[in-house]
Amino acid sequence: MTQHIKILPEKLCNQIAAGEVVERPASVIKELIENSLDAGADKIIVEVERGGKKKISVVDNGHGMGRDDIFLCFERHATSKITTEQDLFNLRYHGFRGEALPSIAAVSRLQVISRNVVDEVGTKLVVIGGKVIDHQQVGVGVGTSFEVKDLFFNLPARRKFLRRDETEFGHVAEVVTRLALAHPAVHFKLIHNGRTIIDLFRQNDHFDRIVAILGRSVVPDMIEVNQSDDQMSLSGYISRPSLTRSSTVGVYCFVNGRFIKDRVIHHALMDGYRQLLMKGRYPLCILFLQLDPEKVDVNVHPTKHEVRFHEQHKVHNFVSQVVRQQLRQLDVAKAKDFVLPDPATIDATTREKQLKTLFTDGSGSTSTGKNEIDVCGEHSDCIENGAKEKIEAPHYEDTTEVAETVSEYLSVAKITAETTSQCRKEESLPFEQAGYFSSLTVIGQYHHSYIVCEDTDGLVLIDQHAAHERIGFERLKTQFSLGAVEQQELLFPVVIELSLREDTELRQCLDQVKLLGFNLHHFGGKSWAVTALPVYVDTSDVKTMICDVLAEIGSVGVSRLSQDAFDAVLIKMACHGMIRANQKLEKVEMVALLQQLDEVDFNRNCPHGRPILQRYSLHDVEKMFRRL
């Protein structure tokens, strides 16, 4: 009898397993850095060549390994992190499966040198393609260093799928950035082709590390988040709706210190920004969610980027409500604004020392060529999930130009914790004060679309349609939530004729349409008589408005109508009844509009996320006219 099912050889099994854990050089670096963090390291140096395809080196000052542990760590499922089944559901380490090191060793030429505090000498082990080639005792300090060369040398089919050096390094830089954000007390250094790219010294808290990575310019638009209940806590920083990106590249979410890409958390975050962002725009955020390890399962995906919450709805609601509450407070209270020192306040000696530290190549000489990437200055849009084809900074002729360009970064990235803490202060932006819009002095109307105003120190332009749209939406939403949308009876019913599809949709969702403040009665065939409309909507084109509402409901289906879907319908209704662009307003109407704007939440953006106002300080205006 022919036997078709066979047990695969161990070498092939290891290579298959490596394919799940080791996708690219960045995967190797992630696993090695996480091992360093689990070993208690507070300084980690990562060095790569050709994006990690040629060489990867990770050196730490953790507690190290003894001789027996070094040999054992390359056995599959050998780990010091867990011992019992219960430990699997109470994880407090990054790694726990014991798969990473044997997987890496199976597809590379690997060398590890390590020593713990007990041993007088360290141990060096060389592993090629999963086989131990050499081992010996060496003199070395406490800690561990891994050197991985020629990744996928024995799997040419896998190696050819690696991308260009710049692309692979983009992934590497993103991994280091994520881990550095989560561990501000650890000194991270990243070197590429002999050039120091990232050098983040130990910092006191997440704020200092966030400033060093995201850059000075985003700080005024970041809002601190710090709330907790009896089951979980959420801390970190989120951006004002005015600061967005075209992708989720600026969204960093951590659960118990572990970076994750979780749909529940992402949806909760975007739910918190509901009606505050334009379509296709995403906030910047660095959020740290802490909860009982037993209530989250991280053993879901080989990369551990996905997790499963035991009570997803509670986590979702908590994150969404915290974010929403912080954004709502922008309208009624002072927002925390972090002001950083001017670069000129840093003494010249300190800046020169910082420059030498950051812009030196492996030989110690100052680099004047192209920097391949700078993820530590202004937040790098060039690394979109680490997948940009080419990541280069401009070419500079000399180090003086480099120094002038990066001086603001240096004043942040290398600043001492003491100086940073002294520079934090609470300050309120003028338009975040309660009653701000009512306090404005109306100058006039520009292009029959924008209200021109002034405050105590600035020129303010207000989009009249966006402002009225927010007012109408918030009023409709409040009435809808109370189950009583205010109606206006029509003196004469308006008879509309619908298409077959629209007529079918209306019959299916007639009850929901009535909840929105419409009164409709069947008038025979596909005709309907409209006898009442919501107060805040336009009566001039009833059919178009009804059809738009039906289309919005039909896009999600009656059975799946949710708060989000109703909000979308209310936005559509509000848009139909509002003051339009190119509509002339009297001054008394403009004043009334501003007063009404003070009475609603989220009055900085229209329900579609577009800004309602633009403010130019006297300083900004004088700069325009070269008076400064």
XYZ file of C-alpha atoms in Angstrom:
628
model
C 0.000 0.000 0.000
C 1.374 3.410 -1.000
C 1.891 5.827 1.878
C 1.114 9.419 0.898
C 1.370 11.145 4.281
C 4.893 11.575 5.582
C 6.530 13.281 8.532
C 8.640 16.173 7.326
C 12.327 16.314 8.279
C 13.216 18.591 11.181
C 15.179 21.011 8.999
C 12.211 21.570 6.702
C 9.894 21.955 9.705
C 12.150 24.659 11.099
C 12.194 26.510 7.781
C 8.402 26.368 7.559
C 8.091 27.626 11.127
C 10.547 30.399 10.352
C 8.261 31.567 7.570
C 5.569 32.308 10.153
C 7.820 34.262 12.512
C 10.565 35.666 10.261
C 9.030 37.576 7.397
C 11.823 40.074 6.788
C 14.817 41.648 8.602
C 12.485 43.830 10.661
C 10.875 40.662 12.058
C 14.258 39.458 13.283
C 15.000 42.785 14.932
C 11.602 42.867 16.618
C 12.133 39.438 18.175
C 15.695 40.182 19.290
C 14.819 43.558 20.825
C 11.869 42.036 22.661
C 14.212 39.402 24.095
C 16.520 42.214 25.227
C 13.646 44.033 26.909
C 12.525 40.850 28.643
C 16.112 40.483 29.885
C 15.890 43.856 31.628
C 18.151 45.782 29.247
C 18.134 49.579 29.448
C 20.439 50.098 26.473
C 19.938 48.407 23.107
C 22.084 49.048 20.045
C 20.804 47.835 16.672
C 23.079 47.860 13.652
C 22.086 46.744 10.169
C 23.687 46.628 6.754
C 21.756 46.822 3.491
C 18.459 47.123 5.302
C 19.248 44.031 7.368
C 19.609 41.685 4.421
C 23.375 41.438 4.803
C 23.793 41.856 8.546
C 21.777 42.445 11.714
C 23.364 43.089 15.084
C 21.511 43.607 18.373
C 23.556 44.278 21.509
C 22.054 44.787 24.968
C 23.128 45.128 28.590
C 20.474 42.800 29.992
C 21.058 40.027 32.510
C 22.483 37.708 29.826
C 22.520 33.910 29.597
C 24.696 31.169 31.005
C 26.333 28.451 28.896
C 23.527 25.914 29.278
C 20.847 28.468 28.476
C 22.609 29.568 25.293
C 22.488 26.041 23.892
C 18.941 25.493 25.067
C 17.521 28.741 23.669
C 17.837 27.377 20.119
C 15.623 24.403 20.882
C 12.080 24.877 19.676
C 9.591 25.861 22.385
C 12.347 26.382 24.949
C 11.571 29.515 26.986
C 12.147 31.070 30.383
C 8.952 33.140 30.228
C 6.301 30.541 31.048
C 6.238 27.163 32.759
C 2.561 26.294 33.209
C -0.642 26.585 31.232
C -1.824 29.295 33.613
C 1.206 31.426 32.727
C -0.016 31.564 29.136
C -3.001 33.623 30.275
C -1.048 35.886 32.597
C 1.745 37.046 30.298
C 3.957 39.903 31.401
C 6.719 39.398 28.836
C 7.003 40.129 25.134
C 8.089 36.631 24.155
C 6.817 33.338 25.460
C 6.570 30.716 22.710
C 10.250 29.872 22.333
C 9.967 29.954 18.531
C 11.841 33.088 17.507
C 15.491 32.125 18.039
C 15.308 28.642 16.466
C 13.348 30.134 13.558
C 15.952 32.850 12.986
C 18.835 30.387 13.324
C 17.223 28.047 10.782
C 17.405 30.609 7.964
C 20.601 32.562 8.670
C 24.220 32.493 9.779
C 23.925 33.414 13.436
C 26.371 34.189 16.197
C 25.433 34.861 19.820
C 27.712 35.963 22.648
C 26.300 36.219 26.149
C 27.291 36.272 29.782
C 25.251 36.489 32.954
C 26.328 38.069 36.217
C 27.123 34.693 37.808
C 29.665 33.479 35.243
C 33.168 34.916 35.017
C 33.351 34.402 31.261
C 30.824 34.455 28.473
C 29.888 31.902 25.835
C 30.037 32.288 22.076
C 27.888 30.090 19.863
C 27.821 29.936 16.053
C 24.753 28.461 14.346
C 24.389 28.136 10.568
C 21.127 26.957 9.061
C 19.989 25.629 12.419
C 23.153 23.601 13.126
C 25.666 24.472 15.853
C 29.041 24.919 14.133
C 31.226 26.267 16.921
C 31.147 27.216 20.598
C 33.772 28.608 22.947
C 34.310 30.682 26.057
C 35.078 34.382 25.574
C 35.763 37.386 27.731
C 32.780 39.715 27.567
C 30.689 41.970 29.800
C 27.271 41.059 31.173
C 24.661 41.144 28.435
C 23.916 39.568 25.075
C 24.828 40.300 21.474
C 23.264 38.654 18.431
C 24.700 38.884 14.941
C 22.557 37.588 12.091
C 24.064 37.463 8.602
C 22.729 36.492 5.175
C 19.088 36.124 6.118
C 17.354 33.421 4.033
C 20.699 32.336 2.548
C 19.352 28.761 2.372
C 15.935 29.797 1.064
C 16.596 31.652 -2.203
C 12.891 31.660 -3.018
C 12.209 33.623 0.170
C 15.212 35.880 -0.249
C 14.133 37.096 -3.675
C 10.908 38.413 -2.148
C 12.811 40.848 0.051
C 12.461 44.428 -1.114
C 15.055 47.090 -1.804
C 17.493 48.014 0.950
C 15.733 51.329 1.614
C 12.352 49.644 1.886
C 13.569 46.986 4.283
C 15.271 49.605 6.400
C 12.012 51.545 6.528
C 10.439 48.522 8.207
C 13.394 48.243 10.575
C 13.137 51.908 11.580
C 9.409 51.535 12.187
C 9.953 48.544 14.480
C 12.563 50.419 16.509
C 10.267 53.453 16.683
C 7.372 51.419 18.049
C 9.462 49.722 20.702
C 11.143 52.997 21.650
C 7.762 54.656 22.168
C 6.700 51.888 24.524
C 9.930 51.944 26.544
C 11.134 55.503 27.209
C 13.455 54.334 30.001
C 15.532 52.369 27.478
C 18.305 53.912 25.372
C 17.768 52.897 21.732
C 20.358 53.366 19.030
C 19.926 52.395 15.373
C 22.834 52.341 12.916
C 22.462 51.697 9.188
C 25.469 51.092 6.962
C 27.730 52.620 9.600
C 25.648 55.761 10.041
C 23.723 56.546 13.229
C 20.092 57.159 12.317
C 18.317 57.018 15.681
C 19.868 57.774 19.050
C 17.239 58.080 21.782
C 18.675 58.424 25.257
C 16.782 57.262 28.324
C 13.887 59.549 29.152
C 11.691 59.964 32.195
C 8.290 59.421 30.647
C 6.391 58.798 27.453
C 5.961 62.499 26.720
C 9.696 63.070 26.333
C 10.037 60.052 24.054
C 7.008 61.052 21.987
C 8.438 64.529 21.443
C 11.775 63.062 20.411
C 10.168 60.789 17.825
C 7.194 62.746 16.480
C 8.990 66.068 16.448
C 8.588 69.515 17.932
C 6.011 70.805 15.458
C 3.220 68.393 16.420
C 3.418 69.059 20.157
C 1.003 72.033 20.333
C -1.669 69.919 18.636
C -1.410 66.934 20.984
C -3.837 66.354 23.866
C -2.958 64.326 26.925
C -5.148 61.317 27.764
C -5.078 59.758 31.219
C -8.180 58.020 32.530
C -8.958 54.751 34.251
C -11.762 52.729 35.759
C -11.736 49.663 37.982
C -10.756 47.364 35.090
C -8.464 49.269 32.722
C -6.621 52.511 32.136
C -5.805 54.527 29.037
C -2.974 57.030 28.815
C -1.004 58.750 26.098
C -1.620 61.518 23.597
C -4.062 62.126 20.762
C -4.034 64.882 18.177
C -6.541 67.639 17.747
C -8.794 67.107 14.712
C -6.746 69.740 12.898
C -3.676 67.460 12.868
C -4.212 64.395 10.687
C -2.474 62.031 8.296
C -3.678 60.360 5.112
C -3.019 56.904 6.585
C -2.753 55.190 9.950
C 1.033 55.639 9.947
C 0.754 57.944 12.966
C -1.444 55.621 15.031
C 0.485 53.756 17.721
C -1.587 51.621 20.087
C -0.097 49.522 22.867
C -1.779 46.977 25.117
C 0.161 46.208 28.278
C 3.255 47.663 26.626
C 2.895 45.586 23.454
C 2.364 47.285 20.085
C -0.768 45.950 18.415
C -2.815 46.406 15.263
C -6.244 45.622 16.614
C -9.520 46.315 14.834
C -11.411 46.829 18.090
C -9.013 49.505 19.325
C -8.779 51.155 15.903
C -12.560 51.304 15.528
C -12.902 52.679 19.055
C -10.345 55.388 18.306
C -12.078 56.443 15.096
C -15.433 56.300 16.873
C -14.066 58.833 19.344
C -13.259 61.134 16.412
C -16.679 60.575 14.821
C -17.774 63.561 12.686
C -14.532 65.382 13.486
C -12.292 64.098 10.679
C -12.675 64.283 6.947
C -13.024 60.999 5.109
C -9.679 59.323 4.550
C -7.936 61.290 7.312
C -6.538 59.739 10.491
C -5.295 61.266 13.743
C -1.886 60.988 15.299
C -2.045 59.096 18.549
C 0.107 57.186 20.974
C -2.151 55.294 23.363
C -1.267 52.860 26.116
C -4.038 50.585 27.328
C -3.388 48.706 30.554
C -5.617 45.889 31.761
C -5.395 42.565 33.531
C -3.262 40.205 31.374
C -5.829 37.493 32.004
C -8.418 39.566 30.128
C -6.459 39.713 26.867
C -5.130 36.854 24.752
C -1.924 37.713 22.883
C -1.417 34.160 21.642
C -3.481 34.767 18.514
C -0.998 35.520 15.739
C 2.656 34.554 15.121
C 3.739 38.209 15.136
C 1.659 38.950 18.272
C 0.359 42.113 16.592
C -3.204 40.886 16.992
C -4.899 40.254 20.310
C -8.277 39.051 21.480
C -10.049 40.778 24.347
C -12.277 38.721 26.606
C -14.759 41.610 26.821
C -14.352 43.448 23.547
C -17.379 45.691 23.972
C -16.098 47.028 27.304
C -12.678 47.791 25.854
C -14.226 49.429 22.792
C -16.615 51.581 24.798
C -13.935 52.623 27.283
C -11.435 53.725 24.620
C -14.084 55.454 22.519
C -15.587 57.337 25.462
C -12.215 58.476 26.805
C -11.132 59.819 23.409
C -14.502 61.480 22.838
C -14.463 63.077 26.267
C -10.989 64.526 25.765
C -11.973 65.995 22.402
C -15.194 67.422 23.833
C -13.238 69.189 26.572
C -11.533 71.264 23.895
C -14.782 73.180 23.598
C -15.358 73.995 27.260
C -12.028 73.954 29.054
C -8.358 74.659 28.707
C -6.424 72.231 26.578
C -2.974 71.185 27.698
C -0.438 72.800 25.436
C 3.179 71.800 25.748
C 5.624 74.568 24.907
C 9.163 73.523 24.176
C 12.239 75.722 24.491
C 13.595 77.673 21.592
C 16.687 75.982 20.136
C 18.617 79.168 20.863
C 18.268 78.523 24.594
C 20.426 75.400 24.320
C 24.047 76.380 24.850
C 26.428 75.998 21.911
C 28.642 73.429 23.618
C 25.719 71.115 24.254
C 24.466 71.440 20.677
C 27.917 70.759 19.234
C 28.240 67.647 21.374
C 24.790 66.493 20.311
C 25.631 66.990 16.653
C 28.790 64.937 16.961
C 26.847 62.175 18.687
C 24.067 62.042 16.129
C 25.823 62.733 12.833
C 28.863 60.498 12.915
C 29.609 57.424 10.896
C 31.217 54.256 12.175
C 34.699 55.758 12.047
C 33.743 58.714 14.210
C 33.988 61.258 11.384
C 31.118 63.596 10.667
C 28.844 62.464 7.869
C 28.159 64.902 5.046
C 26.418 62.593 2.630
C 22.791 61.616 2.374
C 20.924 60.488 5.442
C 18.778 57.587 4.405
C 16.077 58.233 6.954
C 15.302 60.424 9.930
C 12.391 59.140 11.917
C 13.405 61.141 14.953
C 12.787 64.604 13.592
C 9.500 65.748 12.156
C 7.236 62.746 12.154
C 8.154 60.850 9.040
C 5.338 60.553 6.542
C 7.891 58.810 4.349
C 7.536 55.611 6.368
C 4.006 54.464 5.750
C 3.948 51.225 7.680
C 7.602 51.043 6.732
C 6.811 50.405 3.093
C 8.076 53.434 1.208
C 10.154 52.593 -1.820
C 12.900 55.108 -1.105
C 13.607 56.979 2.092
C 16.168 59.719 1.781
C 16.796 63.052 3.382
C 18.083 65.951 1.283
C 21.749 66.109 0.403
C 23.674 68.720 2.388
C 26.877 70.359 1.308
C 28.356 70.650 4.806
C 27.632 69.925 8.438
C 26.760 73.548 9.176
C 23.665 73.278 6.990
C 22.801 69.992 8.644
C 23.138 71.585 12.061
C 20.821 74.459 11.161
C 18.230 72.132 9.708
C 18.073 69.722 12.623
C 18.621 72.188 15.453
C 14.986 72.057 16.464
C 15.082 68.282 16.564
C 18.167 68.376 18.758
C 16.508 70.723 21.195
C 13.930 68.010 21.710
C 15.555 64.640 21.152
C 18.591 65.283 23.329
C 17.055 67.640 25.836
C 17.389 66.746 29.490
C 14.336 65.569 31.372
C 14.699 68.486 33.798
C 14.606 71.089 31.051
C 11.681 69.383 29.325
C 9.586 69.242 32.465
C 10.264 72.922 33.147
C 9.055 73.804 29.676
C 5.669 72.171 30.054
C 2.938 74.572 30.905
C -0.795 74.770 30.521
C -1.968 77.321 28.053
C -5.315 77.869 26.413
C -5.631 78.543 22.729
C -7.984 81.534 22.247
C -10.604 79.602 20.301
C -10.770 76.902 22.995
C -12.242 79.267 25.583
C -15.917 78.888 26.461
C -18.009 81.547 24.723
C -15.269 82.300 22.221
C -17.487 82.700 19.152
C -19.890 85.056 20.931
C -16.952 87.247 21.930
C -15.805 87.771 18.342
C -16.219 91.131 16.644
C -17.821 90.647 13.227
C -16.083 92.678 10.523
C -18.076 91.464 7.545
C -18.568 88.698 5.000
C -16.084 87.591 2.369
C -17.306 86.163 -0.938
C -20.726 85.613 0.672
C -19.244 82.429 2.168
C -16.935 83.330 5.040
C -17.550 85.442 8.110
C -14.595 87.730 8.822
C -14.047 88.410 12.531
C -11.392 89.477 14.968
C -10.610 88.465 18.527
C -8.267 90.121 21.003
C -5.160 89.282 18.994
C -6.150 87.616 15.766
C -8.013 87.589 12.487
C -10.619 84.809 12.262
C -12.305 83.383 9.157
C -15.385 81.214 9.700
C -16.968 78.968 7.076
C -20.639 79.886 7.435
C -21.962 76.678 5.875
C -19.727 74.411 7.969
C -20.651 76.320 11.131
C -24.395 76.145 10.514
C -24.104 72.494 9.505
C -22.544 71.636 12.885
C -25.282 73.567 14.697
C -28.062 71.821 12.781
C -26.511 68.379 13.187
C -26.023 68.718 16.947
C -29.598 69.947 17.413
C -31.039 67.153 15.288
C -28.895 64.584 17.085
C -30.000 65.799 20.521
C -33.658 65.702 19.543
C -33.290 62.300 17.890
C -31.633 60.825 20.989
C -34.596 62.062 23.043
C -37.015 60.475 20.568
C -38.660 63.743 19.628
C -37.338 65.461 16.514
C -39.124 68.796 16.288
C -41.363 68.986 13.219
C -42.746 71.726 10.998
C -46.168 71.019 9.492
C -46.416 71.928 5.829
C -49.272 74.228 4.849
C -49.759 72.155 1.724
C -48.545 68.524 1.482
C -45.770 67.941 -1.014
C -46.390 64.941 -3.264
C -43.253 63.195 -4.498
C -42.923 60.300 -6.909
C -40.162 57.803 -6.203
C -38.430 55.210 -8.313
C -39.218 51.546 -7.741
C -36.051 51.087 -5.678
C -36.689 54.212 -3.587
C -40.316 53.243 -3.047
C -39.257 49.774 -1.865
C -36.650 51.228 0.512
C -39.134 53.705 1.961
C -41.681 50.987 2.662
C -38.992 48.961 4.470
C -37.749 51.809 6.642
C -40.847 53.993 7.009
C -40.769 53.728 10.814
C -37.134 54.836 10.938
C -37.836 57.748 8.581
C -40.679 58.926 10.829
C -38.320 58.826 13.825
C -36.190 61.344 11.953
C -39.046 63.869 11.916
C -40.696 63.157 8.551
C -44.406 62.477 8.106
C -45.197 60.612 4.886
C -48.390 58.958 3.675
C -48.798 56.644 0.718
C -50.523 58.507 -2.105
C -50.981 55.647 -4.558
C -48.525 53.826 -6.803
C -45.017 55.065 -6.043
C -46.207 58.478 -4.888
C -46.001 59.731 -1.297
C -47.421 62.821 0.376
C -45.043 64.610 2.736
C -47.002 66.495 5.415
C -44.238 67.408 7.899
C -40.469 67.875 7.956
C -37.854 68.338 10.697
C -37.615 71.987 11.743
C -33.970 72.419 10.813
C -34.154 71.200 7.217
C -34.820 73.044 3.987
C -38.307 72.779 2.502
C -37.367 73.918 -1.001
C -36.388 70.512 -2.405
C -38.220 67.877 -0.393
C -37.793 65.026 -2.878
C -34.007 65.358 -3.098
C -33.719 65.355 0.676
C -35.976 62.295 1.074
C -34.056 60.419 -1.624
C -30.714 61.265 0.010
C -31.962 60.002 3.379
C -33.235 56.778 1.801
C -29.917 56.265 0.013
C -28.016 56.708 3.281
C -30.231 54.203 5.090
C -30.119 51.798 2.152
C -26.320 51.816 2.117
C -26.213 49.984 5.459
C -29.541 48.152 5.391
C -32.467 48.620 7.745
C -31.518 45.595 9.860
C -28.044 47.008 10.552
C -28.940 50.608 11.359
C -26.624 51.768 14.127
C -25.811 55.055 15.797
C -23.162 55.660 13.135
C -25.714 55.078 10.381
C -28.267 57.395 11.981
C -25.552 60.010 12.432
C -24.792 59.793 8.717
C -28.492 60.324 7.954
C -28.697 63.275 10.337
C -25.619 64.808 8.706
C -27.296 64.492 5.326
C -30.440 66.148 6.709
C -28.470 68.938 8.358
C -26.622 69.641 5.129
C -29.914 70.214 3.302
C -31.220 72.825 5.718
C -28.199 74.971 6.351
C -26.914 78.344 5.281
C -25.084 77.828 2.029
C -21.871 79.164 0.608
C -22.480 82.183 -1.645
C -25.426 83.194 0.552
C -25.414 86.808 1.680
C -25.958 87.332 5.405
C -26.828 90.427 7.357
C -24.593 91.308 10.283
C -27.283 90.384 12.796
C -27.506 86.927 11.184
C -23.759 86.448 11.437
C -23.776 87.414 15.124
C -26.659 85.012 15.811
C -24.826 82.203 14.010
C -21.734 82.724 16.164
C -23.806 82.726 19.344
C -25.481 79.465 18.346
C -22.089 77.943 17.611
C -21.096 78.431 21.253
C -24.072 76.327 22.334
C -23.043 73.075 20.623
C -20.286 70.511 21.135
C -17.384 69.988 18.738
C -17.768 73.435 17.227
C -14.329 73.423 15.613
C -15.308 71.107 12.747
C -18.349 70.428 10.616
C -19.855 66.899 10.850
C -17.783 65.872 7.816
C -14.586 66.817 9.637
C -13.813 70.023 7.734
C -12.556 72.917 9.868
C -15.040 75.631 10.766
C -12.519 78.371 11.481
C -9.047 79.495 10.572
C -7.256 81.912 12.876
C -4.299 84.146 12.074
C -2.592 85.809 15.008
C -1.238 89.335 14.745
C 2.205 87.738 14.629
C 1.147 85.640 11.611
C -0.264 88.652 9.784
C 2.803 90.787 10.418
C 5.003 87.979 9.115
C 2.953 87.946 5.906
C 3.784 91.616 5.391
C 7.449 91.146 6.353
C 7.076 93.379 9.411
C 8.972 90.844 11.539
